PDB file of C-alpha atoms in Angstrom:
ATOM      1  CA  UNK A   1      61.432-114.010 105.144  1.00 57.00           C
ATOM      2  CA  UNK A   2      62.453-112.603 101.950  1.00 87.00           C
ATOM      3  CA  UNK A   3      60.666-109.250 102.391  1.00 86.00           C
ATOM      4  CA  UNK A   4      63.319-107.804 104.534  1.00 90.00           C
ATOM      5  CA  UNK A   5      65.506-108.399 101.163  1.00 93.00           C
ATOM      6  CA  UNK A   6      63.314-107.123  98.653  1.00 92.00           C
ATOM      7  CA  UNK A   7      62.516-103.909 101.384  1.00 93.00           C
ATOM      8  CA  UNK A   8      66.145-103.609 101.702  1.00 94.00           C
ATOM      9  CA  UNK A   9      66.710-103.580  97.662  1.00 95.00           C
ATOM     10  CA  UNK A  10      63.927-100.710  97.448  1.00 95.00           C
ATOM     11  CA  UNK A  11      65.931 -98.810 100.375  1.00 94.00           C
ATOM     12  CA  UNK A  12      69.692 -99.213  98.244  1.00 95.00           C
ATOM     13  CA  UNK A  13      67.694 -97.993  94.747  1.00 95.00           C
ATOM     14  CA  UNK A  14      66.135 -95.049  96.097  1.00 95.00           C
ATOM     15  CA  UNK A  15      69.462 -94.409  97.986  1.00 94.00           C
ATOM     16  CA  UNK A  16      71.977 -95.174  94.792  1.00 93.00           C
ATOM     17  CA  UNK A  17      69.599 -93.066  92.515  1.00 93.00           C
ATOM     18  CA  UNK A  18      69.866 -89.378  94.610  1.00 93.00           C
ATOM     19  CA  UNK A  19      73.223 -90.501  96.158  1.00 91.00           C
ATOM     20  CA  UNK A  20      71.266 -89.706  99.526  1.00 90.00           C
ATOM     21  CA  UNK A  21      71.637 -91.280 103.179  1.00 90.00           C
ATOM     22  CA  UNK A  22      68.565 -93.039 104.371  1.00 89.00           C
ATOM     23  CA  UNK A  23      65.580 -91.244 105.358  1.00 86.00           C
ATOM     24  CA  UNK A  24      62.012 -90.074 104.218  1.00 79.00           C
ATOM     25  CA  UNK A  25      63.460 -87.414 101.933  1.00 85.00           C
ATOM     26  CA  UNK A  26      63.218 -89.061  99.000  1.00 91.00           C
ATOM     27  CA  UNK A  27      61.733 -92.786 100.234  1.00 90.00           C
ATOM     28  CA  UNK A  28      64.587 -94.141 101.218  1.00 91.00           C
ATOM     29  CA  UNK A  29      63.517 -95.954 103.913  1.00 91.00           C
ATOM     30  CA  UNK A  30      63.115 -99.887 103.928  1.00 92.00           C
ATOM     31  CA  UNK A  31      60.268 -99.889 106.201  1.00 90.00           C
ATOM     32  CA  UNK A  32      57.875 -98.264 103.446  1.00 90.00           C
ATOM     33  CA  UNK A  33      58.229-101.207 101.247  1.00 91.00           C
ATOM     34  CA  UNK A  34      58.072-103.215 104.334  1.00 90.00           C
ATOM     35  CA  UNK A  35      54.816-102.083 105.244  1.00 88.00           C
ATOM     36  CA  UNK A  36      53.747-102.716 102.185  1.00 88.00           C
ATOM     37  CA  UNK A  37      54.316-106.410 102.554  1.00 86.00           C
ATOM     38  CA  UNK A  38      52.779-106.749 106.178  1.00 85.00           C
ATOM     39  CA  UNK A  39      49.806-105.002 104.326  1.00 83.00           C
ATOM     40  CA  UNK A  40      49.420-107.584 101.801  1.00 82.00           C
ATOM     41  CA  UNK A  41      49.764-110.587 104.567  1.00 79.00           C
ATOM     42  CA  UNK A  42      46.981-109.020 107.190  1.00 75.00           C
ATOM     43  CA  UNK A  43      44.753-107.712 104.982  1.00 71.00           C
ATOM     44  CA  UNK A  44      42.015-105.836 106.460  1.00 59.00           C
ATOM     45  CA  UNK A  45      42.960-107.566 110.123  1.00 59.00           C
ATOM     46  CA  UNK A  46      44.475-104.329 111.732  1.00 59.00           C
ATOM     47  CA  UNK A  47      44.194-100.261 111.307  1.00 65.00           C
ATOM     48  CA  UNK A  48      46.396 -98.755 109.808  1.00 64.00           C
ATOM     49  CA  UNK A  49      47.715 -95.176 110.387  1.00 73.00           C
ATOM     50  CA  UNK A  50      48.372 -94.843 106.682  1.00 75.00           C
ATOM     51  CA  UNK A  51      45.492 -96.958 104.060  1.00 83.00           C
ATOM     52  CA  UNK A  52      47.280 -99.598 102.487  1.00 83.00           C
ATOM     53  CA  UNK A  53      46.392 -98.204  99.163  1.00 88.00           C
ATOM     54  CA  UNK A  54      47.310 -94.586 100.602  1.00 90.00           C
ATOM     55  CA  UNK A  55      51.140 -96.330 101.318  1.00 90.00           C
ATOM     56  CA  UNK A  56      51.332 -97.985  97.919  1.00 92.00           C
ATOM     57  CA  UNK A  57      50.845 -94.758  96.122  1.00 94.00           C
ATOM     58  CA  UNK A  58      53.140 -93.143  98.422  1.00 94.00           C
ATOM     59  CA  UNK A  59      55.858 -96.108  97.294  1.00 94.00           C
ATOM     60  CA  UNK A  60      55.424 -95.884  93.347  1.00 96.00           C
ATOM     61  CA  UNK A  61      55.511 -92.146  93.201  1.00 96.00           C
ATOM     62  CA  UNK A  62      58.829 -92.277  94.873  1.00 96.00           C
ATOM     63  CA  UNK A  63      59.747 -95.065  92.254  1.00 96.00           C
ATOM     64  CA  UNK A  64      58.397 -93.157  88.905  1.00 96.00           C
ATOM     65  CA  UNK A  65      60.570 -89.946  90.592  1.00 96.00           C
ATOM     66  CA  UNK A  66      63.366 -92.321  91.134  1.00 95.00           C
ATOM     67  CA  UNK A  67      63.145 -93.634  87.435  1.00 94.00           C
ATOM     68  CA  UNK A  68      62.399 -90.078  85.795  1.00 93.00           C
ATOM     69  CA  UNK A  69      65.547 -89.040  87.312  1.00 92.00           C
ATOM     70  CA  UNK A  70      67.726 -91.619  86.086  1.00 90.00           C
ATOM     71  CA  UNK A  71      65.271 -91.071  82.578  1.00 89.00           C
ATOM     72  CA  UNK A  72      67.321 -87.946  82.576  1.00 86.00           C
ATOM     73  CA  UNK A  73      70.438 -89.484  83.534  1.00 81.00           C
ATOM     74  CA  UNK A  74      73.320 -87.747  81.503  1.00 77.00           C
ATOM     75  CA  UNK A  75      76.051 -90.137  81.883  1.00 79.00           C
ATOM     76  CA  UNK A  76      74.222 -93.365  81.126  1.00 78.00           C
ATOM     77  CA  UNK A  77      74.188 -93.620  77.114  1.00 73.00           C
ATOM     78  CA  UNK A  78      70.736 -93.629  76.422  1.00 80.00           C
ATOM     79  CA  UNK A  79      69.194 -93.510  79.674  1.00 80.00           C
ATOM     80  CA  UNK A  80      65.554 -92.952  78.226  1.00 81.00           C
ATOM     81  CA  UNK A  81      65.727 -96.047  76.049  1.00 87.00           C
ATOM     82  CA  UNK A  82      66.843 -98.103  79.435  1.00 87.00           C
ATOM     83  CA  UNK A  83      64.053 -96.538  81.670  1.00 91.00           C
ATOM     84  CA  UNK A  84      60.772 -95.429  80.017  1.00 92.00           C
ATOM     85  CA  UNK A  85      59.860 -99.340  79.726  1.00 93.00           C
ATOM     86  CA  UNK A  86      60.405 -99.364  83.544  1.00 94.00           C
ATOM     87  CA  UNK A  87      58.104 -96.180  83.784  1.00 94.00           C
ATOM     88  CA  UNK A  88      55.663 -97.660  81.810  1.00 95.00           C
ATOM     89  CA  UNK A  89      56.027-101.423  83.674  1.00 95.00           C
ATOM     90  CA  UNK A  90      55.486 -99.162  87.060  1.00 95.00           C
ATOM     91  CA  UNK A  91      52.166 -97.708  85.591  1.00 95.00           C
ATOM     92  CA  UNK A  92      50.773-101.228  85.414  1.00 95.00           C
ATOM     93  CA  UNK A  93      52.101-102.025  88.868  1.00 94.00           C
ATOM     94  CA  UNK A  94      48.720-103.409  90.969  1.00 94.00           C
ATOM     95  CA  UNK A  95      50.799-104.858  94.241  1.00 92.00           C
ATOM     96  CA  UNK A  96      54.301-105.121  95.848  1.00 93.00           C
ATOM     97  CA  UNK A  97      55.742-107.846  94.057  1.00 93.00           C
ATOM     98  CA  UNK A  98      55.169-106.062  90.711  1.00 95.00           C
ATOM     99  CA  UNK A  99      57.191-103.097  92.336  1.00 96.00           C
ATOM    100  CA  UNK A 100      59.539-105.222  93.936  1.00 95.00           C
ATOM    101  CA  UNK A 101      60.690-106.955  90.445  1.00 95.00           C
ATOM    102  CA  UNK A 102      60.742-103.169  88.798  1.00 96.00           C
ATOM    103  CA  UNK A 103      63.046-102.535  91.793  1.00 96.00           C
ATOM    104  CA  UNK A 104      65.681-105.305  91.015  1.00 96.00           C
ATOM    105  CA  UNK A 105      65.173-104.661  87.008  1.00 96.00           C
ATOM    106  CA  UNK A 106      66.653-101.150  87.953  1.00 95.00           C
ATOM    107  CA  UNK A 107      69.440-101.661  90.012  1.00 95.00           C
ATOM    108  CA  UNK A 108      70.218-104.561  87.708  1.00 94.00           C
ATOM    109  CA  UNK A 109      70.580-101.892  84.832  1.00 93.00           C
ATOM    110  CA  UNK A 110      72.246 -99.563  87.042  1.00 93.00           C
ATOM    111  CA  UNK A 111      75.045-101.736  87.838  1.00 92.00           C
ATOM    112  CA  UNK A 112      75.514-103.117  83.861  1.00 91.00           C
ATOM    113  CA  UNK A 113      75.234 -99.019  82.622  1.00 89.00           C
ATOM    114  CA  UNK A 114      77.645 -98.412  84.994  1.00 90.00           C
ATOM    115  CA  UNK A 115      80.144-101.346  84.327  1.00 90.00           C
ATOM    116  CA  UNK A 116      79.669-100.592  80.517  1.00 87.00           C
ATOM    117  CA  UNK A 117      80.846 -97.037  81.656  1.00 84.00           C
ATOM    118  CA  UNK A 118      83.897 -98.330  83.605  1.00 86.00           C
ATOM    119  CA  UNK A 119      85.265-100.605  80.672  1.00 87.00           C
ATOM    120  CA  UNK A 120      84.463 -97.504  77.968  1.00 77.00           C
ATOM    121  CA  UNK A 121      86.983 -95.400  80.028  1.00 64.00           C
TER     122      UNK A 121
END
């Protein structure tokens, strides 16, 4: 399927934006975003440990501190102009796909900021 991708893309954000190993530190573990998924396919058919809407929380705080942080980001050029629409996409986020697309928007405009950065020096 192509939620082990997407879960995987949340994992490498989280992980490129604190420069961190994985691990629950920060959220930068794939199997959050994965349980997000198996969530949305057996809906209401098992218990969870963790509410579904509990989890989900849990995943877009760790993406608003992921984004605030590279907000603040000095060495991307206008890093608030790139981000805050991201922030305020995220606040409108209702389900996993909406925070998997934020996900790939971000590391999308990590890699151009970066490549713009490379080419500038």
């Amino acid at each position: 399927m192509n939620y082990y991708r997407k879960s995987r893309n949340y994992e490498l954000f989280i992980r490129k934006v604190y420069n961190c190993e994985k691990g629950r530190k920060f959220g930068a573990d794939e199997s959050l975003f994965m349980e997000l998924f198996l969530n949305e396919i057996h809906k209401n058919k098992t218990k969870y440990r963790v509410p579904p809407e509990r989890q989900f929380f849990k995943v877009k705080m760790y993406m608003q501190k992921a984004l605030i942080t590279l907000r603040k980001r000095k060495k991307y050029t206008n890093s608030n102009d790139h981000f805050m629409p991201l922030l305020q996409k995220l606040d409108c986020a209702t389900n996993v796909n909406d925070l998997s697309a934020i996900v790939n928007i971000s590391i999308a405009k990590m890699i151009k900021l970066e490549n713009e950065l490379r080419t500038a020096g």
